[in-house]
Amino acid sequence: QVQLVESGGGLVQGGGSLRLSCAASGRIFSINVMSWHRQAPGKQRELVAGITSDGTTHYEDSVKGRFTISRDNAKNTVYLQMNSLKPEDTAVYYCNVETSNPSSGLWYDYWGQGTQVTVSS
């Protein structure tokens, strides 16, 4: 099993910044994609940003130029630096980690518990 612990959420004024962290621990074979998703009240969960094991990144259009995803492979940790925050960024943010077992070829998918980000206007 793999456990994900998120931190860094909170309340911030519009235009402010927050940095989310998500640390993976447990029985980790190989971490492939690490990503951040968010879910606002009454809306579906959406992908915010993702990063592959070789550092290739992907961003949802509304966060491009404001958010930066990064990872520290030695610490099995993914970060989301969020700048120029807007009220519409308010949501619960979840990290997701895809791992694989090189021996079996099986892939596994894990989610964090979520951290609340609230941006006031």
mmCIF file of N, CA and C in Angstrom:
data_model
loop_
_atom_site.group_PDB
_atom_site.id
_atom_site.type_symbol
_atom_site.label_atom_id
_atom_site.label_comp_id
_atom_site.label_asym_id
_atom_site.label_seq_id
_atom_site.Cartn_x
_atom_site.Cartn_y
_atom_site.Cartn_z
ATOM 1 N N GLN A 1 0.827 -1.193 0.000
ATOM 2 C CA GLN A 1 0.000 0.000 0.000
ATOM 3 C C GLN A 1 0.863 1.245 0.000
ATOM 4 N N VAL A 2 0.328 2.288 -0.592
ATOM 5 C CA VAL A 2 0.994 3.581 -0.650
ATOM 6 C C VAL A 2 0.121 4.615 0.040
ATOM 7 N N GLN A 3 0.720 5.425 0.868
ATOM 8 C CA GLN A 3 -0.001 6.495 1.542
ATOM 9 C C GLN A 3 0.464 7.839 0.982
ATOM 10 N N LEU A 4 -0.488 8.733 0.803
ATOM 11 C CA LEU A 4 -0.191 10.083 0.318
ATOM 12 C C LEU A 4 -0.613 11.079 1.380
ATOM 13 N N VAL A 5 0.274 11.963 1.753
ATOM 14 C CA VAL A 5 -0.024 12.994 2.744
ATOM 15 C C VAL A 5 0.147 14.352 2.089
ATOM 16 N N GLU A 6 -0.948 15.100 2.056
ATOM 17 C CA GLU A 6 -0.951 16.421 1.442
ATOM 18 C C GLU A 6 -0.839 17.499 2.504
ATOM 19 N N SER A 7 -0.277 18.622 2.120
ATOM 20 C CA SER A 7 -0.202 19.765 3.016
ATOM 21 C C SER A 7 -0.101 21.041 2.187
ATOM 22 N N GLY A 8 -0.349 22.178 2.852
ATOM 23 C CA GLY A 8 -0.140 23.465 2.203
ATOM 24 C C GLY A 8 -1.382 24.221 1.828
ATOM 25 N N GLY A 9 -2.556 23.642 1.995
ATOM 26 C CA GLY A 9 -3.764 24.372 1.658
ATOM 27 C C GLY A 9 -4.055 25.460 2.679
ATOM 28 N N GLY A 10 -5.072 26.260 2.406
ATOM 29 C CA GLY A 10 -5.446 27.309 3.341
ATOM 30 C C GLY A 10 -6.260 28.389 2.688
ATOM 31 N N LEU A 11 -6.375 29.494 3.400
ATOM 32 C CA LEU A 11 -7.135 30.658 2.941
ATOM 33 C C LEU A 11 -6.152 31.742 2.503
ATOM 34 N N VAL A 12 -6.386 32.293 1.335
ATOM 35 C CA VAL A 12 -5.495 33.332 0.817
ATOM 36 C C VAL A 12 -6.327 34.356 0.053
ATOM 37 N N GLN A 13 -5.863 35.569 0.038
ATOM 38 C CA GLN A 13 -6.546 36.601 -0.735
ATOM 39 C C GLN A 13 -6.238 36.447 -2.217
ATOM 40 N N GLY A 14 -7.142 36.927 -3.045
ATOM 41 C CA GLY A 14 -6.909 36.904 -4.476
ATOM 42 C C GLY A 14 -5.600 37.582 -4.836
ATOM 43 N N GLY A 15 -4.852 36.960 -5.740
ATOM 44 C CA GLY A 15 -3.539 37.467 -6.121
ATOM 45 C C GLY A 15 -2.411 36.867 -5.304
ATOM 46 N N GLY A 16 -2.768 36.161 -4.241
ATOM 47 C CA GLY A 16 -1.765 35.557 -3.380
ATOM 48 C C GLY A 16 -1.252 34.226 -3.909
ATOM 49 N N SER A 17 -0.418 33.590 -3.095
ATOM 50 C CA SER A 17 0.221 32.338 -3.485
ATOM 51 C C SER A 17 0.093 31.291 -2.389
ATOM 52 N N LEU A 18 0.100 30.057 -2.822
ATOM 53 C CA LEU A 18 0.159 28.898 -1.923
ATOM 54 C C LEU A 18 1.002 27.828 -2.584
ATOM 55 N N ARG A 19 1.604 26.974 -1.766
ATOM 56 C CA ARG A 19 2.371 25.844 -2.280
ATOM 57 C C ARG A 19 1.855 24.572 -1.629
ATOM 58 N N LEU A 20 1.362 23.675 -2.451
ATOM 59 C CA LEU A 20 0.881 22.390 -1.970
ATOM 60 C C LEU A 20 1.994 21.345 -2.099
ATOM 61 N N SER A 21 2.004 20.425 -1.147
ATOM 62 C CA SER A 21 2.951 19.316 -1.179
ATOM 63 C C SER A 21 2.195 18.010 -1.001
ATOM 64 N N CYS A 22 2.712 16.956 -1.591
ATOM 65 C CA CYS A 22 2.119 15.632 -1.444
ATOM 66 C C CYS A 22 3.263 14.629 -1.396
ATOM 67 N N ALA A 23 3.405 13.983 -0.246
ATOM 68 C CA ALA A 23 4.489 13.023 -0.050
ATOM 69 C C ALA A 23 3.934 11.605 -0.052
ATOM 70 N N ALA A 24 4.558 10.752 -0.845
ATOM 71 C CA ALA A 24 4.149 9.353 -0.934
ATOM 72 C C ALA A 24 5.075 8.491 -0.089
ATOM 73 N N SER A 25 4.484 7.534 0.595
ATOM 74 C CA SER A 25 5.284 6.607 1.398
ATOM 75 C C SER A 25 4.641 5.226 1.350
ATOM 76 N N GLY A 26 5.401 4.238 1.782
ATOM 77 C CA GLY A 26 4.878 2.878 1.779
ATOM 78 C C GLY A 26 5.591 2.021 0.762
ATOM 79 N N ARG A 27 4.854 1.048 0.252
ATOM 80 C CA ARG A 27 5.431 0.098 -0.677
ATOM 81 C C ARG A 27 5.407 0.680 -2.091
ATOM 82 N N ILE A 28 6.457 1.417 -2.409
ATOM 83 C CA ILE A 28 6.531 2.105 -3.694
ATOM 84 C C ILE A 28 7.543 1.403 -4.584
ATOM 85 N N PHE A 29 7.096 0.989 -5.737
ATOM 86 C CA PHE A 29 8.004 0.358 -6.686
ATOM 87 C C PHE A 29 8.586 1.404 -7.628
ATOM 88 N N SER A 30 7.741 1.960 -8.432
ATOM 89 C CA SER A 30 8.169 2.955 -9.398
ATOM 90 C C SER A 30 7.025 3.944 -9.593
ATOM 91 N N ILE A 31 7.306 5.207 -9.321
ATOM 92 C CA ILE A 31 6.281 6.234 -9.501
ATOM 93 C C ILE A 31 6.361 6.771 -10.926
ATOM 94 N N ASN A 32 5.252 6.739 -11.606
ATOM 95 C CA ASN A 32 5.204 7.225 -12.986
ATOM 96 C C ASN A 32 4.663 8.657 -12.998
ATOM 97 N N VAL A 33 3.398 8.835 -13.178
ATOM 98 C CA VAL A 33 2.817 10.175 -13.244
ATOM 99 C C VAL A 33 2.365 10.614 -11.853
ATOM 100 N N MET A 34 2.666 11.862 -11.517
ATOM 101 C CA MET A 34 2.156 12.498 -10.304
ATOM 102 C C MET A 34 1.320 13.692 -10.759
ATOM 103 N N SER A 35 0.204 13.898 -10.138
ATOM 104 C CA SER A 35 -0.677 14.965 -10.624
ATOM 105 C C SER A 35 -1.495 15.566 -9.492
ATOM 106 N N TRP A 36 -2.035 16.728 -9.786
ATOM 107 C CA TRP A 36 -2.942 17.423 -8.885
ATOM 108 C C TRP A 36 -4.285 17.590 -9.585
ATOM 109 N N HIS A 37 -5.344 17.360 -8.845
ATOM 110 C CA HIS A 37 -6.706 17.529 -9.325
ATOM 111 C C HIS A 37 -7.425 18.423 -8.330
ATOM 112 N N ARG A 38 -8.544 18.966 -8.736
ATOM 113 C CA ARG A 38 -9.339 19.769 -7.803
ATOM 114 C C ARG A 38 -10.821 19.552 -8.052
ATOM 115 N N GLN A 39 -11.562 19.767 -6.980
ATOM 116 C CA GLN A 39 -13.017 19.647 -7.092
ATOM 117 C C GLN A 39 -13.662 20.779 -6.321
ATOM 118 N N ALA A 40 -14.367 21.617 -7.044
ATOM 119 C CA ALA A 40 -15.112 22.720 -6.445
ATOM 120 C C ALA A 40 -16.522 22.236 -6.113
ATOM 121 N N PRO A 41 -17.203 22.892 -5.181
ATOM 122 C CA PRO A 41 -18.558 22.478 -4.809
ATOM 123 C C PRO A 41 -19.476 22.431 -6.017
ATOM 124 N N GLY A 42 -20.176 21.311 -6.175
ATOM 125 C CA GLY A 42 -21.121 21.178 -7.264
ATOM 126 C C GLY A 42 -20.512 20.889 -8.614
ATOM 127 N N LYS A 43 -19.190 20.698 -8.652
ATOM 128 C CA LYS A 43 -18.515 20.446 -9.925
ATOM 129 C C LYS A 43 -17.775 19.119 -9.884
ATOM 130 N N GLN A 44 -17.455 18.616 -11.075
ATOM 131 C CA GLN A 44 -16.694 17.386 -11.160
ATOM 132 C C GLN A 44 -15.223 17.636 -10.868
ATOM 133 N N ARG A 45 -14.544 16.600 -10.423
ATOM 134 C CA ARG A 45 -13.113 16.704 -10.197
ATOM 135 C C ARG A 45 -12.419 16.887 -11.547
ATOM 136 N N GLU A 46 -11.441 17.788 -11.583
ATOM 137 C CA GLU A 46 -10.733 18.046 -12.831
ATOM 138 C C GLU A 46 -9.231 17.995 -12.609
ATOM 139 N N LEU A 47 -8.525 17.619 -13.667
ATOM 140 C CA LEU A 47 -7.068 17.617 -13.637
ATOM 141 C C LEU A 47 -6.556 19.046 -13.701
ATOM 142 N N VAL A 48 -5.659 19.383 -12.800
ATOM 143 C CA VAL A 48 -5.054 20.711 -12.783
ATOM 144 C C VAL A 48 -3.683 20.687 -13.452
ATOM 145 N N ALA A 49 -2.858 19.743 -13.040
ATOM 146 C CA ALA A 49 -1.502 19.651 -13.596
ATOM 147 C C ALA A 49 -0.958 18.254 -13.349
ATOM 148 N N GLY A 50 -0.093 17.813 -14.243
ATOM 149 C CA GLY A 50 0.543 16.511 -14.096
ATOM 150 C C GLY A 50 1.993 16.576 -14.502
ATOM 151 N N ILE A 51 2.782 15.637 -13.979
ATOM 152 C CA ILE A 51 4.204 15.585 -14.317
ATOM 153 C C ILE A 51 4.631 14.123 -14.391
ATOM 154 N N THR A 52 5.326 13.786 -15.475
ATOM 155 C CA THR A 52 5.780 12.416 -15.658
ATOM 156 C C THR A 52 7.122 12.191 -14.960
ATOM 157 N N SER A 53 7.577 10.962 -14.994
ATOM 158 C CA SER A 53 8.828 10.626 -14.318
ATOM 159 C C SER A 53 10.029 11.324 -14.955
ATOM 160 N N ASP A 54 9.916 11.691 -16.232
ATOM 161 C CA ASP A 54 11.026 12.385 -16.889
ATOM 162 C C ASP A 54 10.865 13.898 -16.851
ATOM 163 N N GLY A 55 9.858 14.386 -16.126
ATOM 164 C CA GLY A 55 9.704 15.817 -15.926
ATOM 165 C C GLY A 55 8.797 16.525 -16.920
ATOM 166 N N THR A 56 8.178 15.792 -17.811
ATOM 167 C CA THR A 56 7.244 16.412 -18.741
ATOM 168 C C THR A 56 5.995 16.851 -17.989
ATOM 169 N N THR A 57 5.566 18.088 -18.225
ATOM 170 C CA THR A 57 4.429 18.631 -17.484
ATOM 171 C C THR A 57 3.247 18.914 -18.386
ATOM 172 N N HIS A 58 2.080 18.953 -17.757
ATOM 173 C CA HIS A 58 0.831 19.277 -18.455
ATOM 174 C C HIS A 58 -0.003 20.118 -17.510
ATOM 175 N N TYR A 59 -0.638 21.163 -18.068
ATOM 176 C CA TYR A 59 -1.471 22.051 -17.261
ATOM 177 C C TYR A 59 -2.843 22.242 -17.884
ATOM 178 N N GLU A 60 -3.827 22.363 -17.027
ATOM 179 C CA GLU A 60 -5.155 22.756 -17.475
ATOM 180 C C GLU A 60 -5.061 24.208 -17.920
ATOM 181 N N ASP A 61 -5.817 24.572 -18.943
ATOM 182 C CA ASP A 61 -5.654 25.887 -19.563
ATOM 183 C C ASP A 61 -5.780 27.051 -18.586
ATOM 184 N N SER A 62 -6.707 26.960 -17.649
ATOM 185 C CA SER A 62 -6.971 28.109 -16.778
ATOM 186 C C SER A 62 -5.839 28.380 -15.779
ATOM 187 N N VAL A 63 -4.919 27.431 -15.610
ATOM 188 C CA VAL A 63 -3.847 27.635 -14.635
ATOM 189 C C VAL A 63 -2.490 27.858 -15.296
ATOM 190 N N LYS A 64 -2.443 27.741 -16.610
ATOM 191 C CA LYS A 64 -1.172 27.926 -17.312
ATOM 192 C C LYS A 64 -0.607 29.309 -17.039
ATOM 193 N N GLY A 65 0.674 29.366 -16.723
ATOM 194 C CA GLY A 65 1.330 30.631 -16.426
ATOM 195 C C GLY A 65 1.188 31.067 -14.979
ATOM 196 N N ARG A 66 0.315 30.409 -14.221
ATOM 197 C CA ARG A 66 0.124 30.760 -12.805
ATOM 198 C C ARG A 66 0.572 29.648 -11.870
ATOM 199 N N PHE A 67 0.337 28.407 -12.260
ATOM 200 C CA PHE A 67 0.682 27.257 -11.427
ATOM 201 C C PHE A 67 1.911 26.542 -12.005
ATOM 202 N N THR A 68 2.715 25.986 -11.115
ATOM 203 C CA THR A 68 3.871 25.201 -11.536
ATOM 204 C C THR A 68 3.911 23.905 -10.738
ATOM 205 N N ILE A 69 3.956 22.788 -11.452
ATOM 206 C CA ILE A 69 4.066 21.491 -10.803
ATOM 207 C C ILE A 69 5.522 21.032 -10.879
ATOM 208 N N SER A 70 5.981 20.416 -9.804
ATOM 209 C CA SER A 70 7.342 19.881 -9.775
ATOM 210 C C SER A 70 7.351 18.640 -8.886
ATOM 211 N N ARG A 71 8.427 17.902 -8.970
ATOM 212 C CA ARG A 71 8.526 16.694 -8.157
ATOM 213 C C ARG A 71 9.967 16.484 -7.705
ATOM 214 N N ASP A 72 10.098 15.857 -6.548
ATOM 215 C CA ASP A 72 11.398 15.466 -6.014
ATOM 216 C C ASP A 72 11.370 13.945 -5.925
ATOM 217 N N ASN A 73 11.996 13.299 -6.876
ATOM 218 C CA ASN A 73 11.931 11.837 -6.937
ATOM 219 C C ASN A 73 12.616 11.172 -5.741
ATOM 220 N N ALA A 74 13.633 11.819 -5.203
ATOM 221 C CA ALA A 74 14.319 11.245 -4.039
ATOM 222 C C ALA A 74 13.411 11.227 -2.819
ATOM 223 N N LYS A 75 12.481 12.168 -2.760
ATOM 224 C CA LYS A 75 11.561 12.268 -1.616
ATOM 225 C C LYS A 75 10.171 11.744 -1.949
ATOM 226 N N ASN A 76 9.977 11.268 -3.179
ATOM 227 C CA ASN A 76 8.651 10.791 -3.611
ATOM 228 C C ASN A 76 7.577 11.845 -3.333
ATOM 229 N N THR A 77 7.897 13.078 -3.661
ATOM 230 C CA THR A 77 7.021 14.199 -3.338
ATOM 231 C C THR A 77 6.735 15.029 -4.585
ATOM 232 N N VAL A 78 5.488 15.463 -4.683
ATOM 233 C CA VAL A 78 5.081 16.357 -5.766
ATOM 234 C C VAL A 78 4.595 17.651 -5.159
ATOM 235 N N TYR A 79 4.881 18.740 -5.843
ATOM 236 C CA TYR A 79 4.521 20.072 -5.368
ATOM 237 C C TYR A 79 3.646 20.781 -6.399
ATOM 238 N N LEU A 80 2.853 21.718 -5.920
ATOM 239 C CA LEU A 80 2.105 22.600 -6.810
ATOM 240 C C LEU A 80 2.252 24.014 -6.282
ATOM 241 N N GLN A 81 3.026 24.817 -6.982
ATOM 242 C CA GLN A 81 3.169 26.222 -6.637
ATOM 243 C C GLN A 81 2.069 26.990 -7.348
ATOM 244 N N MET A 82 1.241 27.658 -6.584
ATOM 245 C CA MET A 82 0.094 28.375 -7.137
ATOM 246 C C MET A 82 0.271 29.863 -6.888
ATOM 247 N N ASN A 83 0.419 30.621 -7.953
ATOM 248 C CA ASN A 83 0.566 32.070 -7.871
ATOM 249 C C ASN A 83 -0.627 32.759 -8.513
ATOM 250 N N SER A 84 -0.768 34.033 -8.236
ATOM 251 C CA SER A 84 -1.864 34.827 -8.809
ATOM 252 C C SER A 84 -3.195 34.115 -8.654
ATOM 253 N N LEU A 85 -3.456 33.657 -7.464
ATOM 254 C CA LEU A 85 -4.669 32.876 -7.221
ATOM 255 C C LEU A 85 -5.917 33.721 -7.405
ATOM 256 N N LYS A 86 -6.953 33.072 -7.903
ATOM 257 C CA LYS A 86 -8.237 33.713 -8.168
ATOM 258 C C LYS A 86 -9.321 33.009 -7.350
ATOM 259 N N PRO A 87 -10.423 33.707 -7.073
ATOM 260 C CA PRO A 87 -11.519 33.054 -6.332
ATOM 261 C C PRO A 87 -11.988 31.765 -7.009
ATOM 262 N N GLU A 88 -11.936 31.708 -8.332
ATOM 263 C CA GLU A 88 -12.387 30.500 -9.031
ATOM 264 C C GLU A 88 -11.430 29.322 -8.868
ATOM 265 N N ASP A 89 -10.287 29.545 -8.245
ATOM 266 C CA ASP A 89 -9.387 28.436 -7.919
ATOM 267 C C ASP A 89 -9.792 27.739 -6.618
ATOM 268 N N THR A 90 -10.781 28.290 -5.933
ATOM 269 C CA THR A 90 -11.241 27.687 -4.690
ATOM 270 C C THR A 90 -11.773 26.282 -4.935
ATOM 271 N N ALA A 91 -11.238 25.321 -4.199
ATOM 272 C CA ALA A 91 -11.610 23.915 -4.376
ATOM 273 C C ALA A 91 -10.856 23.066 -3.358
ATOM 274 N N VAL A 92 -11.232 21.809 -3.299
ATOM 275 C CA VAL A 92 -10.411 20.829 -2.593
ATOM 276 C C VAL A 92 -9.434 20.262 -3.619
ATOM 277 N N TYR A 93 -8.164 20.298 -3.272
ATOM 278 C CA TYR A 93 -7.120 19.832 -4.174
ATOM 279 C C TYR A 93 -6.640 18.447 -3.731
ATOM 280 N N TYR A 94 -6.571 17.541 -4.685
ATOM 281 C CA TYR A 94 -6.166 16.171 -4.423
ATOM 282 C C TYR A 94 -4.911 15.834 -5.236
ATOM 283 N N CYS A 95 -3.981 15.139 -4.631
ATOM 284 C CA CYS A 95 -2.862 14.631 -5.418
ATOM 285 C C CYS A 95 -3.157 13.186 -5.814
ATOM 286 N N ASN A 96 -2.587 12.807 -6.921
ATOM 287 C CA ASN A 96 -2.749 11.458 -7.454
ATOM 288 C C ASN A 96 -1.387 10.936 -7.874
ATOM 289 N N VAL A 97 -1.137 9.694 -7.570
ATOM 290 C CA VAL A 97 0.144 9.074 -7.921
ATOM 291 C C VAL A 97 -0.122 7.747 -8.629
ATOM 292 N N GLU A 98 0.500 7.584 -9.767
ATOM 293 C CA GLU A 98 0.427 6.320 -10.491
ATOM 294 C C GLU A 98 1.745 5.593 -10.316
ATOM 295 N N THR A 99 1.674 4.375 -9.822
ATOM 296 C CA THR A 99 2.888 3.574 -9.636
ATOM 297 C C THR A 99 2.773 2.293 -10.437
ATOM 298 N N SER A 100 3.884 1.657 -10.654
ATOM 299 C CA SER A 100 3.872 0.375 -11.341
ATOM 300 C C SER A 100 4.888 -0.563 -10.719
ATOM 301 N N ASN A 101 4.585 -1.843 -10.828
ATOM 302 C CA ASN A 101 5.475 -2.879 -10.327
ATOM 303 C C ASN A 101 6.216 -3.449 -11.530
ATOM 304 N N PRO A 102 7.512 -3.204 -11.648
ATOM 305 C CA PRO A 102 8.253 -3.683 -12.830
ATOM 306 C C PRO A 102 8.199 -5.198 -12.993
ATOM 307 N N SER A 103 8.056 -5.926 -11.910
ATOM 308 C CA SER A 103 8.042 -7.388 -11.982
ATOM 309 C C SER A 103 6.743 -7.907 -12.572
ATOM 310 N N SER A 104 5.639 -7.365 -12.106
ATOM 311 C CA SER A 104 4.336 -7.866 -12.547
ATOM 312 C C SER A 104 3.770 -7.082 -13.727
ATOM 313 N N GLY A 105 4.255 -5.838 -13.892
ATOM 314 C CA GLY A 105 3.704 -4.981 -14.941
ATOM 315 C C GLY A 105 2.395 -4.331 -14.559
ATOM 316 N N LEU A 106 1.959 -4.541 -13.325
ATOM 317 C CA LEU A 106 0.697 -3.957 -12.888
ATOM 318 C C LEU A 106 0.880 -2.490 -12.505
ATOM 319 N N TRP A 107 -0.175 -1.684 -12.767
ATOM 320 C CA TRP A 107 -0.171 -0.288 -12.394
ATOM 321 C C TRP A 107 -1.143 -0.078 -11.232
ATOM 322 N N TYR A 108 -0.845 0.878 -10.399
ATOM 323 C CA TYR A 108 -1.669 1.198 -9.242
ATOM 324 C C TYR A 108 -1.894 2.717 -9.207
ATOM 325 N N ASP A 109 -3.035 3.086 -8.666
ATOM 326 C CA ASP A 109 -3.466 4.478 -8.659
ATOM 327 C C ASP A 109 -3.853 4.862 -7.236
ATOM 328 N N TYR A 110 -3.257 5.918 -6.703
ATOM 329 C CA TYR A 110 -3.528 6.328 -5.329
ATOM 330 C C TYR A 110 -3.919 7.799 -5.267
ATOM 331 N N TRP A 111 -4.800 8.113 -4.291
ATOM 332 C CA TRP A 111 -5.264 9.491 -4.099
ATOM 333 C C TRP A 111 -4.950 9.969 -2.693
ATOM 334 N N GLY A 112 -4.633 11.253 -2.578
ATOM 335 C CA GLY A 112 -4.496 11.874 -1.278
ATOM 336 C C GLY A 112 -5.857 12.175 -0.682
ATOM 337 N N GLN A 113 -5.848 12.657 0.564
ATOM 338 C CA GLN A 113 -7.099 12.905 1.276
ATOM 339 C C GLN A 113 -7.727 14.229 0.893
ATOM 340 N N GLY A 114 -6.985 15.067 0.211
ATOM 341 C CA GLY A 114 -7.510 16.358 -0.207
ATOM 342 C C GLY A 114 -7.138 17.463 0.764
ATOM 343 N N THR A 115 -6.881 18.634 0.221
ATOM 344 C CA THR A 115 -6.593 19.803 1.046
ATOM 345 C C THR A 115 -7.378 20.989 0.497
ATOM 346 N N GLN A 116 -8.002 21.730 1.380
ATOM 347 C CA GLN A 116 -8.879 22.835 0.962
ATOM 348 C C GLN A 116 -8.047 24.073 0.615
ATOM 349 N N VAL A 117 -8.338 24.642 -0.534
ATOM 350 C CA VAL A 117 -7.774 25.927 -0.937
ATOM 351 C C VAL A 117 -8.934 26.892 -1.126
ATOM 352 N N THR A 118 -8.902 27.989 -0.395
ATOM 353 C CA THR A 118 -9.951 28.998 -0.493
ATOM 354 C C THR A 118 -9.312 30.335 -0.827
ATOM 355 N N VAL A 119 -9.792 30.943 -1.901
ATOM 356 C CA VAL A 119 -9.264 32.231 -2.352
ATOM 357 C C VAL A 119 -10.369 33.273 -2.210
ATOM 358 N N SER A 120 -10.114 34.274 -1.412
ATOM 359 C CA SER A 120 -11.120 35.312 -1.197
ATOM 360 C C SER A 120 -10.935 36.432 -2.212
ATOM 361 N N SER A 121 -12.042 37.089 -2.504
ATOM 362 C CA SER A 121 -11.993 38.179 -3.496
ATOM 363 C C SER A 121 -11.704 39.516 -2.834
#
